[in-house]
CSV table of C-alpha atoms and ligand atoms in Angstrom, one decimal:
chain,number,residue,atom,x,y,z
A,1,MET,CA,-0.1,0.1,0.2
A,2,ALA,CA,1.7,3.4,-1.0
A,3,LYS,CA,2.7,5.2,1.7
A,4,SER,CA,0.7,8.5,3.4
A,5,ARG,CA,2.2,11.5,2.9
A,6,THR,CA,1.5,15.2,3.3
A,7,GLN,CA,2.4,17.6,0.8
A,8,PHE,CA,2.6,21.5,1.0
A,9,ILE,CA,0.5,22.8,-2.0
A,10,CYS,CA,0.9,27.0,-2.8
A,11,GLN,CA,-2.8,28.0,-3.2
A,12,ASN,CA,-2.0,30.9,-5.3
A,13,CYS,CA,-0.2,29.1,-8.1
A,14,GLY,CA,-0.9,25.3,-7.0
A,15,THR,CA,3.1,24.4,-7.1
A,16,VAL,CA,3.3,21.2,-4.4
A,17,HIS,CA,6.1,21.6,-2.5
A,18,THR,CA,7.3,18.5,-0.3
A,19,ARG,CA,8.3,20.9,2.6
A,20,TRP,CA,6.6,24.1,4.0
A,21,ALA,CA,8.1,27.4,3.7
A,22,GLY,CA,6.8,31.4,4.1
A,23,LYS,CA,7.1,31.8,0.6
A,24,CYS,CA,6.7,29.5,-2.6
A,25,ASP,CA,9.3,29.8,-4.8
A,26,ALA,CA,7.5,29.3,-7.9
A,27,CYS,CA,5.3,32.4,-7.6
A,28,GLY,CA,6.6,34.4,-4.6
A,29,GLU,CA,3.8,34.9,-2.4
A,30,TRP,CA,3.6,34.4,1.2
A,31,ASN,CA,2.1,32.3,3.8
A,32,THR,CA,0.0,30.4,0.6
A,33,LEU,CA,1.8,27.2,1.6
A,34,VAL,CA,-1.0,24.4,2.9
A,35,GLU,CA,-0.6,21.1,4.2
A,36,GLU,CA,-2.7,18.7,1.8
A,37,GLY,CA,-2.6,14.7,1.4
A,38,SER,CA,-0.7,13.8,-1.1
A,39,ASN,CA,-3.1,10.6,-1.6
A,40,SER,CA,-6.2,12.2,-1.8
A,41,GLY,CA,-5.5,15.1,-4.5
A,42,ILE,CA,-5.2,15.6,-8.0
A,43,GLY,CA,-1.8,14.7,-8.1
A,44,ALA,CA,-2.1,11.4,-7.0
A,45,GLY,CA,-5.4,11.0,-9.1
A,46,PRO,CA,-8.0,8.3,-8.9
A,47,GLY,CA,-5.4,6.3,-11.0
A,48,SER,CA,-3.7,6.1,-8.0
A,49,LEU,CA,-5.9,3.2,-6.3
A,50,ARG,CA,-6.5,1.0,-9.1
A,51,SER,CA,-3.0,0.6,-10.9
A,52,SER,CA,-2.8,-2.7,-11.7
A,53,ARG,CA,-6.6,-2.2,-13.5
A,54,LYS,CA,-6.0,-3.0,-17.3
A,55,GLY,CA,-7.3,-0.2,-19.6
A,56,ARG,CA,-10.8,-0.4,-21.3
A,57,ILE,CA,-11.0,-0.2,-25.3
A,58,VAL,CA,-12.6,3.5,-26.3
A,59,ALA,CA,-14.6,3.6,-29.6
A,60,LEU,CA,-13.0,6.1,-32.2
A,61,THR,CA,-14.8,7.9,-34.1
A,62,THR,CA,-14.9,10.5,-36.7
A,63,LEU,CA,-14.8,14.5,-37.2
A,64,SER,CA,-18.3,14.6,-38.7
A,65,GLY,CA,-21.0,13.3,-37.5
A,66,GLU,CA,-24.3,14.0,-35.9
A,67,ILE,CA,-24.9,16.3,-33.7
A,68,GLU,CA,-28.0,16.4,-31.4
A,69,GLU,CA,-29.3,19.6,-31.0
A,70,ALA,CA,-28.5,23.3,-31.2
A,71,PRO,CA,-25.4,23.5,-29.7
A,72,ARG,CA,-25.4,27.0,-28.1
A,73,ILE,CA,-28.1,28.1,-25.9
A,74,SER,CA,-28.3,31.8,-25.7
A,75,THR,CA,-29.7,34.0,-22.7
A,76,GLY,CA,-31.4,36.5,-25.2
A,77,ILE,CA,-29.2,39.1,-22.8
A,78,GLY,CA,-27.6,40.9,-25.8
A,79,GLU,CA,-24.0,41.3,-24.2
A,80,LEU,CA,-23.7,38.3,-22.0
A,81,ASP,CA,-24.1,36.7,-25.4
A,82,ARG,CA,-21.8,38.5,-27.0
A,83,ALA,CA,-19.2,37.8,-24.1
A,84,THR,CA,-19.4,34.1,-24.5
A,85,GLY,CA,-19.7,34.1,-28.5
A,86,GLY,CA,-23.4,33.6,-28.8
A,87,GLY,CA,-24.2,31.7,-26.0
A,88,PHE,CA,-23.5,28.8,-23.5
A,89,VAL,CA,-22.0,26.0,-25.3
A,90,ARG,CA,-23.6,22.5,-24.6
A,91,GLY,CA,-21.3,20.2,-22.7
A,92,SER,CA,-19.2,23.1,-21.9
A,93,ALA,CA,-17.7,24.7,-18.6
A,94,ILE,CA,-17.4,28.0,-18.3
A,95,LEU,CA,-15.5,30.2,-14.9
A,96,ILE,CA,-16.9,33.8,-14.5
A,97,GLY,CA,-14.1,35.1,-11.9
A,98,GLY,CA,-14.6,38.7,-10.6
A,99,ASP,CA,-14.0,40.8,-7.3
A,100,PRO,CA,-16.1,39.9,-4.6
A,101,GLY,CA,-19.7,42.3,-5.1
A,102,ILE,CA,-19.1,43.1,-8.3
A,103,GLY,CA,-22.2,41.2,-9.4
A,104,LYS,CA,-21.8,37.7,-10.6
A,105,SER,CA,-24.4,36.5,-8.7
A,106,THR,CA,-26.7,39.0,-10.1
A,107,LEU,CA,-25.3,38.7,-13.7
A,108,LEU,CA,-25.9,34.5,-13.6
A,109,THR,CA,-29.3,35.2,-11.6
A,110,GLN,CA,-30.8,37.3,-14.7
A,111,ALA,CA,-29.7,34.8,-17.4
A,112,ALA,CA,-30.6,31.6,-15.4
A,113,ALA,CA,-34.2,33.5,-15.4
A,114,GLU,CA,-34.1,34.2,-19.0
A,115,LEU,CA,-33.0,31.0,-19.8
A,116,ALA,CA,-35.6,29.2,-18.0
A,117,ARG,CA,-38.5,31.5,-19.3
A,118,LYS,CA,-37.6,29.9,-22.5
A,119,GLY,CA,-38.1,26.4,-21.6
A,120,TYR,CA,-34.7,25.2,-20.5
A,121,ARG,CA,-34.2,23.6,-17.4
A,122,ILE,CA,-31.8,25.5,-15.2
A,123,VAL,CA,-30.4,24.6,-11.7
A,124,TYR,CA,-28.4,27.6,-9.2
A,125,VAL,CA,-26.5,26.2,-7.0
A,126,SER,CA,-25.0,28.7,-4.2
A,127,GLY,CA,-22.8,27.6,-1.7
A,128,GLU,CA,-22.5,31.0,-0.1
A,129,GLU,CA,-25.9,32.2,0.3
A,130,ALA,CA,-29.1,31.1,1.8
A,131,VAL,CA,-31.8,30.1,-0.7
A,132,ALA,CA,-33.8,33.3,1.4
A,133,GLN,CA,-31.4,35.7,0.4
A,134,ILE,CA,-30.9,34.0,-3.1
A,135,ARG,CA,-35.1,34.4,-3.4
A,136,LEU,CA,-34.6,38.1,-2.3
A,137,ARG,CA,-32.3,39.0,-4.9
A,138,ALA,CA,-34.9,37.3,-7.6
A,139,GLN,CA,-37.3,39.1,-6.5
A,140,ARG,CA,-35.7,42.4,-6.9
A,141,LEU,CA,-34.5,41.1,-10.4
A,142,HIS,CA,-38.1,40.1,-11.6
A,143,ALA,CA,-36.8,36.7,-11.3
A,144,ALA,CA,-38.5,35.0,-8.6
A,145,ASP,CA,-41.6,33.8,-11.0
A,146,THR,CA,-39.6,31.9,-12.9
A,147,SER,CA,-39.3,27.8,-13.4
A,148,VAL,CA,-35.1,28.3,-12.2
A,149,GLU,CA,-34.4,25.3,-9.5
A,150,LEU,CA,-32.2,26.5,-6.2
A,151,ALA,CA,-30.2,24.7,-4.3
A,152,ALA,CA,-27.9,25.8,-1.5
A,153,GLU,CA,-25.3,22.9,-1.3
A,154,THR,CA,-21.4,22.2,-1.7
A,155,ASN,CA,-21.0,18.9,-1.8
A,156,VAL,CA,-20.2,17.9,-5.5
A,157,GLU,CA,-21.5,14.6,-5.1
A,158,ASP,CA,-24.9,15.4,-3.4
A,159,ILE,CA,-25.0,18.1,-6.1
A,160,LEU,CA,-24.4,15.3,-9.0
A,161,ALA,CA,-27.0,13.4,-7.4
A,162,THR,CA,-29.0,15.5,-7.2
A,163,ILE,CA,-29.0,17.1,-10.8
A,164,SER,CA,-28.5,13.8,-12.6
A,165,GLU,CA,-32.5,13.0,-11.4
A,166,GLY,CA,-34.9,13.9,-13.7
A,167,LYS,CA,-34.2,15.3,-17.2
A,168,ARG,CA,-31.0,16.5,-17.7
A,169,PRO,CA,-30.8,20.2,-16.6
A,170,ASP,CA,-29.5,22.6,-19.5
A,171,LEU,CA,-27.8,25.0,-17.6
A,172,VAL,CA,-26.3,24.2,-14.1
A,173,ILE,CA,-24.5,27.4,-12.2
A,174,LEU,CA,-22.1,26.9,-9.2
A,175,ASP,CA,-21.5,29.9,-6.8
A,176,SER,CA,-18.8,29.8,-6.4
A,177,ILE,CA,-15.9,27.3,-7.0
A,178,GLN,CA,-14.6,27.7,-3.8
A,179,THR,CA,-17.0,26.6,-1.4
A,180,LEU,CA,-17.0,23.2,-3.3
A,181,TRP,CA,-16.0,20.4,-1.8
A,182,THR,CA,-15.8,16.5,-3.2
A,183,ASP,CA,-15.5,13.3,-1.0
A,184,LEU,CA,-12.9,12.2,-3.1
A,185,ALA,CA,-10.4,14.9,-1.5
A,186,ASP,CA,-9.9,15.3,2.1
A,187,SER,CA,-8.3,19.0,2.1
A,188,ALA,CA,-10.2,22.0,3.5
A,189,PRO,CA,-12.6,23.7,1.0
A,190,GLY,CA,-11.4,26.6,-0.9
A,191,THR,CA,-7.6,24.7,-1.1
A,192,VAL,CA,-6.6,24.0,-4.3
A,193,THR,CA,-6.8,20.6,-4.4
A,194,GLN,CA,-10.6,20.6,-3.5
A,195,VAL,CA,-11.2,23.4,-6.2
A,196,ARG,CA,-9.8,21.3,-8.4
A,197,ALA,CA,-10.8,18.0,-7.9
A,198,SER,CA,-14.6,19.6,-7.8
A,199,ALA,CA,-13.9,21.4,-10.7
A,200,GLN,CA,-12.8,18.2,-12.7
A,201,ALA,CA,-16.0,16.0,-11.4
A,202,MET,CA,-18.2,18.9,-12.8
A,203,ILE,CA,-16.8,19.1,-15.9
A,204,ARG,CA,-16.9,15.3,-16.5
A,205,TYR,CA,-20.5,15.6,-15.8
A,206,ALA,CA,-20.8,18.7,-18.6
A,207,LYS,CA,-19.0,17.0,-21.0
A,208,SER,CA,-20.7,13.3,-20.3
A,209,THR,CA,-24.0,14.8,-20.6
A,210,GLY,CA,-24.2,18.0,-22.6
A,211,CYS,CA,-25.2,19.8,-19.8
A,212,ALA,CA,-23.2,23.4,-19.7
A,213,ILE,CA,-21.7,24.6,-16.5
A,214,VAL,CA,-21.1,27.8,-14.9
A,215,LEU,CA,-18.3,27.7,-12.2
A,216,VAL,CA,-18.5,31.8,-10.2
A,217,GLY,CA,-14.7,32.4,-9.0
A,218,HIS,CA,-13.7,35.2,-6.7
A,219,VAL,CA,-10.4,37.0,-7.8
A,220,THR,CA,-8.5,38.1,-5.2
A,221,LYS,CA,-7.4,41.8,-5.1
A,222,ASP,CA,-4.2,41.6,-7.2
A,223,GLY,CA,-6.3,40.5,-9.9
A,224,GLN,CA,-5.8,36.8,-9.8
A,225,ILE,CA,-8.3,34.4,-8.8
A,226,ALA,CA,-7.8,32.6,-6.2
A,227,GLY,CA,-7.6,28.7,-6.2
A,228,PRO,CA,-10.0,28.9,-9.1
A,229,ARG,CA,-6.7,29.8,-11.1
A,230,VAL,CA,-5.9,26.7,-11.0
A,231,VAL,CA,-9.0,25.1,-13.4
A,232,GLU,CA,-8.2,27.8,-15.8
A,233,HIS,CA,-6.7,25.7,-18.1
A,234,MET,CA,-9.3,22.9,-17.4
A,235,VAL,CA,-12.8,25.2,-18.9
A,236,ASP,CA,-13.6,25.9,-21.9
A,237,GLY,CA,-14.2,29.3,-21.2
A,238,VAL,CA,-12.7,32.3,-19.1
A,239,LEU,CA,-14.7,35.5,-18.6
A,240,TYR,CA,-13.7,38.1,-16.3
A,241,PHE,CA,-16.4,40.8,-14.9
A,242,GLU,CA,-14.5,44.3,-13.6
A,243,GLY,CA,-15.5,47.3,-12.6
A,244,GLU,CA,-14.5,50.0,-11.1
A,245,GLY,CA,-15.3,51.0,-7.5
A,246,GLY,CA,-17.5,54.1,-7.6
A,247,HIS,CA,-18.7,53.4,-11.2
A,248,HIS,CA,-21.9,51.8,-11.9
A,249,TYR,CA,-20.1,49.9,-15.2
A,250,ARG,CA,-19.6,46.5,-15.3
A,251,ILE,CA,-17.5,45.1,-17.7
A,252,LEU,CA,-17.6,41.1,-19.0
A,253,ARG,CA,-14.2,40.9,-20.4
A,254,THR,CA,-13.2,37.0,-22.6
A,255,VAL,CA,-10.0,36.3,-22.0
A,256,LYS,CA,-10.1,32.2,-23.3
A,257,ASN,CA,-12.7,30.8,-25.2
A,258,ARG,CA,-12.6,27.4,-26.9
A,259,PHE,CA,-15.9,27.9,-29.0
A,260,GLY,CA,-15.2,31.7,-29.9
A,261,PRO,CA,-13.2,34.9,-29.9
A,262,THR,CA,-11.3,36.3,-26.8
A,263,ASP,CA,-11.1,39.9,-27.2
A,264,GLU,CA,-15.1,40.5,-26.9
A,265,ILE,CA,-16.5,42.4,-24.3
A,266,GLY,CA,-20.1,42.9,-22.8
A,267,VAL,CA,-20.7,45.9,-21.0
A,268,PHE,CA,-23.5,46.7,-17.7
A,269,GLU,CA,-24.5,49.0,-15.9
A,270,MET,CA,-25.7,47.9,-12.2
A,271,SER,CA,-29.2,49.2,-11.3
A,272,ASP,CA,-31.5,48.7,-8.2
A,273,LYS,CA,-33.0,46.2,-10.7
A,274,GLY,CA,-29.8,44.1,-11.7
A,275,LEU,CA,-27.9,44.6,-14.1
A,276,ARG,CA,-28.8,46.6,-17.2
A,277,GLU,CA,-27.3,46.0,-21.0
A,278,VAL,CA,-25.3,49.1,-22.5
A,279,SER,CA,-25.4,48.4,-25.8
A,280,ASN,CA,-23.4,51.6,-27.2
A,281,PRO,CA,-21.0,51.7,-24.7
A,282,SER,CA,-19.4,55.1,-26.5
A,283,GLU,CA,-22.5,56.7,-25.1
A,284,LEU,CA,-21.9,55.8,-21.9
A,285,PHE,CA,-18.1,56.5,-21.5
A,286,LEU,CA,-18.5,59.6,-23.1
A,287,GLY,CA,-21.8,60.9,-21.2
A,288,GLU,CA,-20.1,63.5,-18.6
A,289,ARG,CA,-17.6,65.2,-21.5
A,290,SER,CA,-16.7,68.9,-20.8
A,291,ALA,CA,-15.7,69.4,-23.9
A,292,LYS,CA,-13.8,72.7,-23.6
A,293,SER,CA,-11.4,71.7,-20.5
A,294,PRO,CA,-7.9,71.2,-22.0
A,295,GLY,CA,-6.3,67.5,-21.2
A,296,ALA,CA,-9.2,65.8,-23.1
A,297,ALA,CA,-9.2,63.7,-25.8
A,298,VAL,CA,-11.4,61.0,-27.5
A,299,PHE,CA,-9.8,58.0,-28.4
A,300,ALA,CA,-11.9,56.2,-30.9
A,301,GLY,CA,-10.6,52.3,-29.9
A,302,ILE,CA,-11.9,48.6,-31.3
A,303,GLU,CA,-13.1,45.9,-28.2
A,304,GLY,CA,-13.2,42.6,-29.8
A,305,THR,CA,-15.1,43.4,-33.0
A,306,ARG,CA,-16.9,46.5,-31.6
A,307,PRO,CA,-16.0,50.3,-31.9
A,308,VAL,CA,-16.1,52.3,-28.0
A,309,LEU,CA,-15.4,55.6,-28.1
A,310,VAL,CA,-14.0,56.7,-24.4
A,311,GLU,CA,-12.7,60.1,-23.2
A,312,ILE,CA,-8.7,60.2,-22.4
A,313,GLN,CA,-7.7,62.7,-19.3
A,314,ALA,CA,-4.6,64.2,-18.9
A,315,LEU,CA,-3.5,66.8,-16.2
A,316,VAL,CA,0.0,68.2,-16.8
A,317,ALA,CA,1.1,70.3,-13.7
A,318,PRO,CA,4.5,72.0,-12.8
A,319,SER,CA,6.1,69.6,-10.1
A,320,PRO,CA,7.7,70.5,-6.8
A,321,LEU,CA,9.3,67.1,-6.3
A,322,GLY,CA,12.4,66.6,-7.5
A,323,THR,CA,11.2,63.1,-9.4
A,324,PRO,CA,7.6,64.3,-10.9
A,325,ARG,CA,4.9,62.2,-10.1
A,326,ARG,CA,3.4,59.6,-13.0
A,327,ALA,CA,-0.1,58.3,-12.1
A,328,VAL,CA,-2.1,56.5,-14.3
A,329,VAL,CA,-5.5,54.9,-14.0
A,330,GLY,CA,-7.1,52.9,-16.7
A,331,TRP,CA,-3.7,52.6,-19.4
A,332,ASP,CA,-0.5,51.1,-18.9
A,333,ASN,CA,2.2,52.6,-17.1
A,334,SER,CA,5.2,51.9,-18.7
A,335,ARG,CA,3.2,53.2,-22.6
A,336,LEU,CA,2.9,56.4,-20.7
A,337,SER,CA,6.3,57.0,-20.1
A,338,MET,CA,7.5,55.8,-23.2
A,339,ILE,CA,5.1,58.5,-25.0
A,340,LEU,CA,6.5,61.0,-22.9
A,341,ALA,CA,9.7,59.9,-23.7
A,342,VAL,CA,9.0,59.9,-27.2
A,343,LEU,CA,7.5,63.7,-27.0
A,344,GLU,CA,10.6,64.8,-25.2
A,345,ALA,CA,13.0,63.3,-27.7
A,346,HIS,CA,11.6,63.7,-31.0
A,347,CYS,CA,9.1,66.4,-30.3
A,348,GLY,CA,10.8,68.8,-28.0
A,349,VAL,CA,7.6,69.0,-25.4
A,350,ARG,CA,9.6,68.9,-22.1
A,351,PHE,CA,7.4,67.2,-19.2
A,352,ALA,CA,10.6,67.0,-16.8
A,353,THR,CA,9.1,69.3,-14.5
A,354,HIS,CA,5.9,68.1,-14.2
A,355,ASP,CA,3.8,65.5,-12.8
A,356,VAL,CA,1.5,63.5,-15.3
A,357,TYR,CA,-1.5,62.2,-14.4
A,358,LEU,CA,-4.1,60.1,-16.9
A,359,ASN,CA,-6.7,58.7,-16.7
A,360,VAL,CA,-9.6,56.7,-18.7
A,361,ALA,CA,-13.1,58.6,-18.1
A,362,GLY,CA,-15.8,56.1,-16.8
A,363,GLY,CA,-13.7,53.4,-15.6
A,364,TYR,CA,-13.0,51.8,-18.2
A,365,ARG,CA,-9.4,49.9,-19.0
A,366,ILE,CA,-7.6,50.2,-22.5
A,367,SER,CA,-5.3,48.0,-23.7
A,368,GLU,CA,-4.9,48.6,-27.5
A,369,PRO,CA,-1.9,50.6,-28.3
A,370,ALA,CA,-3.8,52.3,-30.7
A,371,ALA,CA,-4.5,54.4,-27.7
A,372,ASP,CA,-1.1,56.6,-28.3
A,373,LEU,CA,-2.0,59.2,-30.1
A,374,ALA,CA,-4.9,59.8,-28.2
A,375,VAL,CA,-2.5,59.9,-25.0
A,376,ALA,CA,-0.3,62.2,-26.7
A,377,ALA,CA,-3.2,64.7,-28.0
A,378,ALA,CA,-4.4,64.8,-24.1
A,379,LEU,CA,-0.9,65.5,-22.9
A,380,VAL,CA,-0.1,68.1,-24.9
A,381,SER,CA,-3.3,69.7,-24.4
A,382,SER,CA,-2.9,69.5,-21.3
A,383,LEU,CA,0.7,71.1,-21.3
A,384,THR,CA,0.0,74.0,-23.7
A,385,GLY,CA,-3.3,74.4,-22.0
A,386,LEU,CA,-5.0,74.5,-25.2
A,387,ALA,CA,-8.2,72.5,-25.5
A,388,LEU,CA,-8.6,70.3,-28.5
A,389,PRO,CA,-11.2,69.7,-30.7
A,390,ALA,CA,-14.8,68.8,-29.1
A,391,ASP,CA,-15.8,67.1,-32.3
A,392,CYS,CA,-12.6,65.1,-32.9
A,393,VAL,CA,-11.3,61.4,-32.2
A,394,TYR,CA,-7.9,60.4,-32.6
A,395,PHE,CA,-6.4,57.0,-32.6
A,396,GLY,CA,-2.9,55.6,-33.9
A,397,GLU,CA,0.0,53.6,-32.5
A,398,ILE,CA,3.2,55.5,-32.0
A,399,SER,CA,6.7,54.2,-32.2
A,400,LEU,CA,9.9,55.1,-30.6
A,401,SER,CA,11.0,56.8,-33.5
A,402,GLY,CA,7.9,59.6,-33.3
A,403,ALA,CA,6.5,58.0,-36.3
A,404,ILE,CA,2.6,57.4,-36.3
A,405,ARG,CA,1.9,53.4,-37.3
A,406,PRO,CA,-1.1,52.2,-38.9
A,407,VAL,CA,-3.6,50.4,-36.4
A,408,ALA,CA,-6.6,47.4,-37.7
A,409,HIS,CA,-10.2,49.1,-38.2
A,410,ALA,CA,-9.8,52.7,-39.2
A,411,GLN,CA,-13.2,52.6,-41.0
A,412,GLN,CA,-14.8,50.9,-38.3
A,413,ARG,CA,-13.7,54.0,-36.0
A,414,LEU,CA,-14.4,56.5,-38.2
A,415,LYS,CA,-18.0,54.9,-38.8
A,416,GLU,CA,-18.3,54.8,-35.2
A,417,ALA,CA,-17.3,58.8,-34.4
A,418,GLU,CA,-19.5,59.7,-37.6
A,419,LYS,CA,-22.4,58.0,-35.7
A,420,LEU,CA,-22.0,60.1,-32.4
A,421,GLY,CA,-21.3,63.4,-34.1
A,422,PHE,CA,-17.9,63.8,-34.4
A,423,ALA,CA,-16.8,65.4,-37.5
A,424,GLN,CA,-12.8,64.8,-37.3
A,425,ALA,CA,-10.5,62.7,-36.9
A,426,VAL,CA,-6.8,62.7,-36.7
A,427,MET,CA,-5.1,59.0,-37.5
A,428,PRO,CA,-2.2,57.5,-39.3
A,429,ARG,CA,-1.6,57.6,-42.8
A,430,THR,CA,-3.8,54.6,-44.0
A,431,SER,CA,-4.3,52.9,-47.2
A,432,GLU,CA,-8.2,51.3,-46.1
A,433,ASP,CA,-10.7,54.0,-47.6
A,434,VAL,CA,-11.9,56.3,-45.1
A,435,GLY,CA,-15.2,57.2,-47.1
A,436,LYS,CA,-16.7,60.1,-46.1
A,437,GLY,CA,-17.8,61.8,-43.0
A,438,SER,CA,-15.2,62.4,-40.4
A,439,GLY,CA,-13.3,60.1,-42.5
A,440,ALA,CA,-13.1,62.9,-45.4
A,441,ARG,CA,-12.2,65.2,-42.9
A,442,SER,CA,-9.6,63.0,-40.8
A,443,ALA,CA,-5.8,64.4,-41.1
A,444,GLN,CA,-3.4,61.5,-41.7
A,445,LEU,CA,-0.3,62.0,-39.4
A,446,SER,CA,2.3,60.0,-40.3
A,447,GLU,CA,5.0,62.0,-37.4
A,448,LEU,CA,3.9,62.7,-33.8
A,449,ALA,CA,6.2,66.1,-34.4
A,450,ASP,CA,2.8,67.0,-36.5
A,451,LEU,CA,0.3,66.4,-34.3
A,452,VAL,CA,2.5,68.9,-31.7
A,453,VAL,CA,1.9,71.4,-34.3
A,454,ARG,CA,-1.3,70.8,-35.0
A,455,ILE,CA,-2.4,71.2,-31.3
A,456,ALA,CA,0.3,74.0,-30.3
A,457,GLY,CA,0.4,76.2,-33.7
A,458,ARG,CA,3.5,76.4,-35.9
A,459,ARG,CA,6.1,77.3,-33.4
A,460,LYS,CA,6.9,73.9,-31.2
A,461,PRO,CA,6.6,74.2,-27.8
A,462,GLN,CA,9.8,74.2,-26.4
A,463,SER,CA,9.5,74.6,-23.0
A,464,ASP,CA,6.7,74.7,-19.9
A,465,GLU,CA,5.9,78.5,-20.4
A,466,GLU,CA,3.7,77.4,-23.5
B,1,TYD,P1,-24.1,40.4,-6.4
B,1,TYD,O1,-24.1,39.6,-7.6
B,1,TYD,O2,-24.4,39.4,-5.1
B,1,TYD,O3,-22.1,40.0,-6.5
B,1,TYD,P2,-21.1,38.4,-6.5
B,1,TYD,O4,-21.8,37.4,-6.5
B,1,TYD,O5,-20.0,39.3,-7.7
B,1,TYD,O6,-20.3,38.8,-5.1
B,1,TYD,O7,-23.6,41.8,-6.2
B,1,TYD,C1,-23.9,42.4,-5.0
B,1,TYD,C2,-23.8,43.7,-5.3
B,1,TYD,O8,-24.9,44.2,-6.8
B,1,TYD,C3,-23.8,44.2,-3.9
B,1,TYD,O9,-23.3,45.4,-3.7
B,1,TYD,C4,-25.5,45.5,-4.6
B,1,TYD,C5,-25.1,45.7,-6.1
B,1,TYD,N1,-26.5,45.4,-6.6
B,1,TYD,C6,-27.5,46.2,-6.9
B,1,TYD,O10,-27.1,47.1,-6.6
B,1,TYD,N2,-28.9,45.9,-7.7
B,1,TYD,C7,-29.3,45.0,-7.5
B,1,TYD,O11,-30.2,44.7,-8.0
B,1,TYD,C8,-28.9,43.6,-7.1
B,1,TYD,C9,-29.1,42.6,-6.8
B,1,TYD,C10,-27.1,44.0,-6.4
B,2,MG,MG1,-21.8,36.1,-5.4
C-alpha cells in the first residue's frame, strides 16, 4: 500500500512543495503554502487506487457526424451572449471570475431567469448564500416567477446526485467554485486540491451529459483568481467581470474561449433592478464630457468586433518634487513613460519638471496600443493649456522613432465616431478607404511632431511656459 505522505501546495499557483516554507519559490507569494494529503488530491489521482486495472478499449470516432441539438443556449441578454460568443455551449464549462460584490451572482440570476423563461431547465446551486437571500435577490430582479431550480449545497457528490435525477438540466450554475468540496479529496474547501477536484468532477459531468456548466470564482485583490486560477486550463472559457469602485459600469471580458473570439466585451450598468445592458458603450463613456477643458482627447478604440469611444484625460502640472509623479488609471504605466519619452526626444516637448496624471474616463481600461495618439494629444493639450476640438477623435500607435503607425479597423472607428457626431479625426496614414463623414475631414499624420504642431500651433513648444 502506498505510504501516506503530506505535501504543501501553494494556494496561489498550485505548485507542490515537499516541505513548508513561508514563501512559494514558484510565484513568490507569502503564506500561501497549505498542507494537503498527497494520496487524496489530483496529483495522486484516482488512478493510484487502481493501478493494476487493465485499460478499457475506447471507441474511436470521426470528426463528422450527427450533433443532436442546437449546440448553443443563447440567453437573450445580448451583452452576455456577445462575451460568450453566442451563448453557453452545451457540454462546456466556463468560469466567471471577478471581485466579490461586482455582480456575478446578479448576472447569473438574470441569465438563469431568461433561460428558464425560454423553457430550459436551469439549476442554480449556491454555496455562499442561503435560499432566502437568493430569493430576495430574485425578487428584486423580477426573476422570482421563473422555473429556475435552486439549491444551497456545497458537496459535489450531493450536487451531482441531485442534478442527475429527472430531466437533464440545460445549464447548471455553481456559485462559487471556492465553496465546493468533494469526498474524493480530504483537504479543506477552498484549497487548490478541493477546487481542482470539484471542478474536474463537474466538468466531467458536463462533457458526459451535454449540460452546460458555469463556475463562479472570486478574484483576489491583485487580479488573480484565488484557487480557481488553477482551473483556468480545465474549463472551455474564462470570463472576467470587472468594474471600478464608484462606477456603475461593469465589463464582462472574455480571456479564454474555446468556442469563440477572446477579445469581446459585454458592457453592463448596475442599477437597483440588477444589471442593465449597455449596447452602445461609447455614449456611456462620453456621457459626462466637458469638451471645453484642455487635456481631454477622445480615443476611437476597438474592443473585439465593436468600436468604443472613450475620453482620455491628462493633467500636466508643475511639480514641486525632484522626481515628478506619473500616475495612470485605466492604462499601462510603462506605455505612458514611453509616450512622454518620445514627445521629449522627437518633438521637444518637455515634461521633466511636471507631474503627469492620466485617466481613462468612466472606469474603463484600455489595452490597445492604438490609444497612443489620443494620449499624446491629451498630454500636449494639457501642457499647453489649449483645448482640443470637441468634435475630433484620435487613434494611432506611436513608435519609439516618433512615427505614427497605422492600426487596424480605421474604417470602423471612423464610422462609430461619425455616428456619435464627431466630424474630424486625427489618425495614421492608412491605405484603407476612409470614405465620407469624419473620414473625409480626417488628418492623416505620419509623425508625432505633426500632431504637436497641429495642437500647439506653428511654433513647437520648447518649454513649460507655452
Ligand atoms: P452580487 O451579484 O452579489 O456580487 P458577487 O456575486 O459578484 O459577489 O452583487 C452584489 C452587489 O450588487 C451589491 O453591492 C449590491 C449590488 N446590487 C445592485 O446594485 N442592484 C441589484 O439589483 C442587485 C441584485 C445587486
Ligand atoms: Mg455572489
